[in-house]
């Protein structure tokens, strides 16, 4: 499967949780960077969480989700996950998974323009 395919989005009340999944062949790559991004209506796409599978699974999080979201990878299932807790209306957005065939500079990991393989996105809507 070349293009990543996301699932798991939907409506949720504030304080609730969701788990997003994304499946693609590229998620078996140890030297890649892969992660989750989101785009709210009228806003630019932003990085949410990134993982380096080949670096002991080093992870990176946006300040806005640190402590609430967890990114993980199941290489055997070729699936990237984003577990989201304590959701609030500001988390409402289309969530995308993405990957690129390189380990990016730390300063670039949250930059969407550095990623080449994108899923179609899944909508997450958090109501208050």
Coordinates of C-alpha atoms in Angstrom, one line a residue:
X1 CA 0.0 0.0 0.0
X2 CA 1.7 3.1 -1.3
X3 CA -0.5 5.9 0.0
X4 CA -1.2 6.0 3.7
X5 CA -4.8 5.5 4.7
X6 CA -6.1 7.0 7.9
X7 CA -9.1 5.9 10.0
X8 CA -10.5 6.5 13.4
X9 CA -11.7 10.1 13.2
X10 CA -15.2 11.3 14.1
X11 CA -17.2 13.4 16.6
X12 CA -16.3 13.4 20.2
X13 CA -17.2 15.5 23.2
X14 CA -14.7 17.6 25.0
X15 CA -12.7 15.6 27.5
X16 CA -13.1 12.4 25.4
X17 CA -10.6 10.4 23.6
X18 CA -10.0 8.9 20.1
X19 CA -7.3 6.8 18.5
X20 CA -6.3 7.4 14.9
X21 CA -4.7 4.7 12.7
X22 CA -2.8 5.0 9.5
X23 CA -1.6 2.1 7.4
X24 CA 1.1 2.1 4.7
X25 CA 4.1 0.1 3.5
X26 CA 6.5 3.0 4.3
X27 CA 5.8 2.5 8.1
X28 CA 8.2 -0.5 8.0
X29 CA 11.1 2.0 7.3
X30 CA 13.5 2.4 10.2
X31 CA 15.3 5.4 8.7
X32 CA 12.2 7.4 8.0
X33 CA 10.4 10.2 9.7
X34 CA 6.7 9.7 10.1
X35 CA 4.0 11.5 12.0
X36 CA 0.6 13.2 12.4
X37 CA -0.4 16.6 11.2
X38 CA -3.6 18.5 11.4
X39 CA -5.3 21.4 9.6
X40 CA -8.2 23.3 11.1
X41 CA -10.5 25.3 8.9
X42 CA -8.9 28.6 7.9
X43 CA -5.5 27.6 9.3
X44 CA -2.3 26.2 8.1
X45 CA -1.4 22.6 8.4
X46 CA 0.7 22.0 11.6
X47 CA 2.7 19.2 13.0
X48 CA 1.2 17.3 15.9
X49 CA 3.4 14.3 16.7
X50 CA 6.4 12.6 14.9
X51 CA 8.3 9.4 15.5
X52 CA 11.7 8.2 14.4
X53 CA 11.4 4.4 14.4
X54 CA 15.1 3.8 14.0
X55 CA 16.2 6.0 16.9
X56 CA 14.7 4.0 19.7
X57 CA 11.4 5.4 18.7
X58 CA 12.2 8.9 19.6
X59 CA 9.1 11.1 19.6
X60 CA 8.3 14.7 19.2
X61 CA 5.1 16.6 20.1
X62 CA 3.6 20.0 19.5
X63 CA 3.4 21.9 22.8
X64 CA -0.4 22.1 22.4
X65 CA -0.7 18.3 22.6
X66 CA 2.2 17.3 24.9
X67 CA 1.0 15.0 27.6
X68 CA -2.4 14.4 26.0
X69 CA -1.5 12.7 22.7
X70 CA 0.7 9.7 22.1
X71 CA 2.2 8.5 18.8
X72 CA 3.2 4.9 18.3
X73 CA 4.1 2.5 15.6
X74 CA 3.4 -1.1 14.9
X75 CA 5.9 -2.1 12.2
X76 CA 4.5 -5.6 11.9
X77 CA 1.1 -4.2 11.1
X78 CA 2.6 -1.3 9.1
X79 CA 0.4 1.0 11.2
X80 CA 1.0 4.4 12.8
X81 CA -1.3 5.4 15.7
X82 CA -2.2 8.6 17.4
X83 CA -3.9 8.1 20.8
X84 CA -5.6 11.3 21.8
X85 CA -6.9 12.0 25.3
X86 CA -8.5 15.1 27.0
X87 CA -9.7 16.4 23.7
X88 CA -10.9 20.0 23.5
X89 CA -12.6 22.0 20.7
X90 CA -9.3 23.5 19.7
X91 CA -8.3 20.0 18.5
X92 CA -11.0 20.0 15.9
X93 CA -9.3 19.5 12.5
X94 CA -8.6 17.2 9.6
X95 CA -5.8 14.9 10.8
X96 CA -3.3 13.5 8.3
X97 CA -0.6 11.0 8.6
X98 CA 2.6 11.5 6.6
X99 CA 6.1 10.0 6.1
X100 CA 9.3 10.8 4.4
X101 CA 12.2 8.6 3.4
X102 CA 14.7 10.3 5.7
X103 CA 15.4 11.3 9.2
X104 CA 14.8 15.0 9.3
X105 CA 16.7 17.5 11.2
X106 CA 15.1 18.0 14.6
X107 CA 14.2 21.6 13.6
X108 CA 12.3 20.2 10.6
X109 CA 10.3 17.3 12.0
X110 CA 7.1 19.4 12.5
X111 CA 7.3 21.0 9.1
X112 CA 4.7 19.6 6.8
X113 CA 6.6 20.6 3.7
X114 CA 9.3 18.1 4.5
X115 CA 7.0 15.1 4.1
X116 CA 6.3 13.5 0.8
X117 CA 3.8 10.7 1.5
X118 CA 0.4 11.8 2.7
X119 CA -2.9 10.2 3.6
X120 CA -6.2 11.6 2.6
X121 CA -7.1 12.8 6.1
X122 CA -9.7 12.0 8.7
X123 CA -11.9 14.6 10.4
X124 CA -11.9 15.0 14.2
X125 CA -14.6 17.2 15.6
X126 CA -14.6 18.0 19.3
X127 CA -17.8 19.5 20.7
X128 CA -18.0 21.5 24.0

